[in-house]
Short mmCIF file of C-alpha atoms in Angstrom, two decimals:
data_model
loop_
_atom_site.label_atom_id
_atom_site.label_comp_id
_atom_site.label_asym_id
_atom_site.label_seq_id
_atom_site.Cartn_x
_atom_site.Cartn_y
_atom_site.Cartn_z
CA MET A 256 0.00 0.00 0.00
CA ASN A 257 1.50 3.32 -1.00
CA ILE A 258 1.21 6.56 0.95
CA ASN A 259 -1.64 7.94 -1.18
CA ASP A 260 -3.73 4.79 -0.68
CA LYS A 261 -3.09 4.94 3.07
CA LYS A 262 -4.10 8.61 3.25
CA GLU A 263 -7.19 7.91 1.18
CA SER A 264 -8.15 5.03 3.50
CA GLU A 265 -7.60 7.21 6.59
CA LYS A 266 -9.67 10.00 5.03
CA LYS A 267 -12.47 7.54 4.27
CA ILE A 268 -12.47 6.27 7.87
CA SER A 269 -12.45 9.83 9.26
CA THR A 270 -15.31 10.88 7.00
CA THR A 271 -17.31 7.77 7.90
CA LEU A 272 -16.69 8.41 11.60
CA PHE A 273 -17.79 12.04 11.28
CA TYR A 274 -21.05 11.26 9.47
CA TYR A 275 -21.79 8.29 11.70
CA LEU A 276 -21.37 10.46 14.82
CA LEU A 277 -23.68 13.09 13.33
CA LEU A 278 -26.24 10.37 12.71
CA CYS A 279 -25.82 9.08 16.27
CA LEU A 280 -26.35 12.57 17.70
CA LEU A 281 -29.73 13.00 15.98
CA PRO A 282 -31.67 11.33 18.84
CA PHE A 283 -30.07 13.81 21.26
CA ILE A 284 -31.30 16.68 19.12
CA MET A 285 -34.77 15.17 18.89
CA ILE A 286 -35.01 14.60 22.67
CA ILE A 287 -33.65 18.04 23.52
CA GLY A 288 -35.82 19.77 20.90
CA THR A 289 -38.95 18.01 22.13
CA TYR A 290 -38.10 18.82 25.75
CA ILE A 291 -37.45 22.50 25.02
CA HIS A 292 -40.65 22.76 22.98
CA ASN A 293 -42.81 20.94 25.55
CA PRO A 294 -41.13 19.92 28.86
CA SER A 295 -44.28 18.15 30.05
CA SER A 296 -44.67 16.09 26.88
CA ASP A 297 -46.53 12.82 27.42
CA THR A 298 -44.16 11.10 25.01
CA LEU A 299 -41.10 12.13 27.02
CA ASN A 300 -42.77 11.27 30.34
CA ASN A 301 -43.83 7.84 29.08
CA ALA A 302 -40.38 7.15 27.66
CA ALA A 303 -38.74 8.19 30.94
CA MET A 304 -41.07 5.94 32.93
CA ALA A 305 -40.45 3.02 30.55
CA ILE A 306 -36.69 3.37 30.93
CA GLY A 307 -36.81 2.79 34.65
CA ASN A 308 -33.89 3.53 36.91
CA ILE A 309 -30.66 2.83 35.07
CA PRO A 310 -27.35 3.92 36.61
CA GLY A 311 -25.49 6.95 35.36
CA PHE A 312 -25.65 10.70 35.80
CA HIS A 313 -28.98 12.22 36.80
CA SER A 314 -30.16 15.72 37.63
CA LEU A 315 -32.93 16.51 40.10
CA LYS A 316 -33.45 19.85 38.34
CA ASN A 317 -34.32 18.18 35.02
CA PRO A 318 -35.18 14.57 35.87
CA ILE A 319 -36.96 13.67 32.62
CA LEU A 320 -34.34 15.19 30.32
CA SER A 321 -31.45 13.71 32.29
CA LYS A 322 -33.05 10.26 32.42
CA LEU A 323 -33.66 10.18 28.66
CA LEU A 324 -30.23 11.53 27.74
CA ASN A 325 -28.55 9.18 30.24
CA ALA A 326 -30.34 6.22 28.66
CA TYR A 327 -29.11 7.23 25.23
CA VAL A 328 -25.54 7.67 26.51
CA HIS A 329 -25.65 3.98 27.41
CA THR A 330 -25.90 3.14 23.69
CA ALA A 331 -22.48 4.66 22.92
CA PRO A 332 -20.45 1.41 23.24
CA LEU A 333 -22.93 -0.44 21.03
CA THR A 334 -22.91 2.23 18.33
CA ALA A 335 -19.09 2.30 18.48
CA MET A 336 -19.07 -1.47 17.98
CA ILE A 337 -21.36 -1.16 14.96
CA LEU A 338 -19.10 1.46 13.37
CA PHE A 339 -16.05 -0.64 14.15
CA ILE A 340 -17.59 -3.65 12.41
CA LEU A 341 -18.22 -1.47 9.36
CA THR A 342 -14.71 0.04 9.23
CA HIS A 343 -12.23 -2.41 10.77
CA LYS A 344 -11.08 -3.81 7.43
CA GLU A 345 -10.05 -0.33 6.30
CA MET A 346 -7.71 0.17 9.27
CA LYS A 347 -4.03 -0.47 8.83
CA LEU A 348 -1.33 -1.02 11.44
CA LYS A 349 2.15 0.35 11.41
CA ASN A 350 4.48 -2.41 10.32
CA ASN A 351 7.02 -1.73 13.04
CA THR A 352 4.70 -2.30 16.03
CA SER A 353 6.22 -4.76 18.49
CA THR A 354 4.25 -7.35 20.43
CA PHE A 355 5.22 -5.74 23.73
CA LYS A 356 4.02 -2.29 22.61
CA ALA A 357 0.76 -3.77 21.37
CA LEU A 358 0.17 -5.58 24.68
CA LYS A 359 1.07 -2.46 26.64
CA ALA A 360 -1.36 -0.36 24.60
CA LEU A 361 -4.10 -2.98 24.93
CA PHE A 362 -3.63 -3.19 28.71
CA SER A 363 -3.70 0.61 29.02
CA PHE A 364 -6.81 0.91 26.86
CA THR A 365 -8.51 -1.91 28.75
CA LEU A 366 -7.87 -0.27 32.11
CA PHE A 367 -8.80 3.21 30.90
CA ASN A 368 -11.94 2.02 29.10
CA PHE A 369 -13.04 -0.02 32.12
CA ILE A 370 -12.71 3.06 34.36
CA ILE A 371 -14.64 5.25 31.90
CA ILE A 372 -17.43 2.70 31.43
CA TYR A 373 -17.74 2.03 35.16
CA CYS A 374 -17.69 5.67 36.26
CA PHE A 375 -20.00 6.99 33.57
CA LEU A 376 -22.39 4.12 32.90
CA PHE A 377 -22.59 1.90 36.00
CA LYS A 378 -22.33 4.34 38.89
CA HIS A 379 -25.30 6.37 40.14
CA THR A 380 -24.29 10.04 40.33
CA GLU A 381 -26.59 12.93 41.14
CA LEU A 382 -25.29 16.03 39.35
CA THR A 383 -26.92 18.57 41.67
CA ASN A 384 -25.17 17.04 44.71
CA SER A 385 -21.77 16.63 43.05
CA GLY A 386 -18.75 18.89 42.81
CA ARG A 387 -18.84 22.38 41.35
CA VAL A 388 -18.21 21.38 37.75
CA LEU A 389 -20.89 18.67 37.67
CA LYS A 390 -23.30 20.85 39.62
CA ALA A 391 -22.78 23.62 37.05
CA MET A 392 -23.66 21.16 34.28
CA SER A 393 -27.10 20.61 35.80
CA LEU A 394 -28.01 24.31 36.06
CA ASN A 395 -29.92 24.56 32.78
CA ASN A 396 -31.02 22.55 29.77
CA PHE A 397 -28.18 23.78 27.57
CA SER A 398 -25.34 22.84 29.91
CA LEU A 399 -27.01 19.54 30.80
CA SER A 400 -27.43 18.69 27.12
CA PHE A 401 -23.83 19.68 26.40
CA PHE A 402 -22.68 17.43 29.26
CA TYR A 403 -24.56 14.38 27.97
CA ILE A 404 -23.50 14.90 24.35
CA SER A 405 -19.87 15.26 25.48
CA LEU A 406 -20.19 12.15 27.62
CA TYR A 407 -21.63 10.22 24.68
CA LEU A 408 -18.81 11.31 22.40
CA ILE A 409 -16.13 10.42 24.97
CA ILE A 410 -17.54 6.96 25.59
CA PHE A 411 -18.08 6.36 21.87
CA ILE A 412 -14.57 7.39 20.83
CA PHE A 413 -12.80 5.49 23.58
CA SER A 414 -14.91 2.38 22.94
CA TYR A 415 -14.05 2.61 19.24
CA PHE A 416 -10.33 3.03 19.99
CA TYR A 417 -10.47 0.15 22.46
CA LEU A 418 -11.89 -2.17 19.82
CA TRP A 419 -9.20 -1.00 17.43
CA ALA A 420 -6.53 -1.76 20.06
CA CYS A 421 -7.97 -5.28 20.50
CA ILE A 422 -7.88 -5.99 16.77
CA GLY A 423 -4.49 -4.33 16.41
CA THR A 424 -3.02 -6.53 19.13
CA TYR A 425 -4.58 -9.60 17.53
CA ARG A 426 -3.06 -8.64 14.17
CA VAL A 427 0.38 -8.16 15.72
CA PHE A 428 0.22 -11.64 17.23
CA TYR A 429 -1.17 -13.10 14.02
CA ARG A 430 1.67 -11.51 12.09
CA GLY A 431 4.04 -13.32 14.44
CA GLU A 432 6.30 -10.47 15.52
#
């Protein structure tokens, strides 16, 4: 593979990632738009009640909005996995990657991803009772929405990179270096 083919492949993956993330953010926009237009919407209330009590970040100031956005944040690893399945054949490894470096990267990503997933998806956290930064995020609909969208993007990107590290390590071992 020459340099132009590699750059073209990387550009294709980046473009796919960008458009896929835009598509994944559409439900956020729909939920936020509906909530801003009609905070007491029966549709939103019914959806929030159907979701139940899943762990994650919640705000007592905006319980319905935070519950719905928190539920959607939980889909980030799954959507990252779907994108990874669609793009993993396009990804190329550097030829000079050693087995030790690959294992070290995989271990680091595993630890880091586990911490992110646990802290953001499996731990109950009330934003209004948290530290100053998290409390500030729950002050209004805009900052709360920004917080959940950022959280979704962080979890999505790190889940995607983690899957890439897993496949990359597998390829290094398969290559026999």
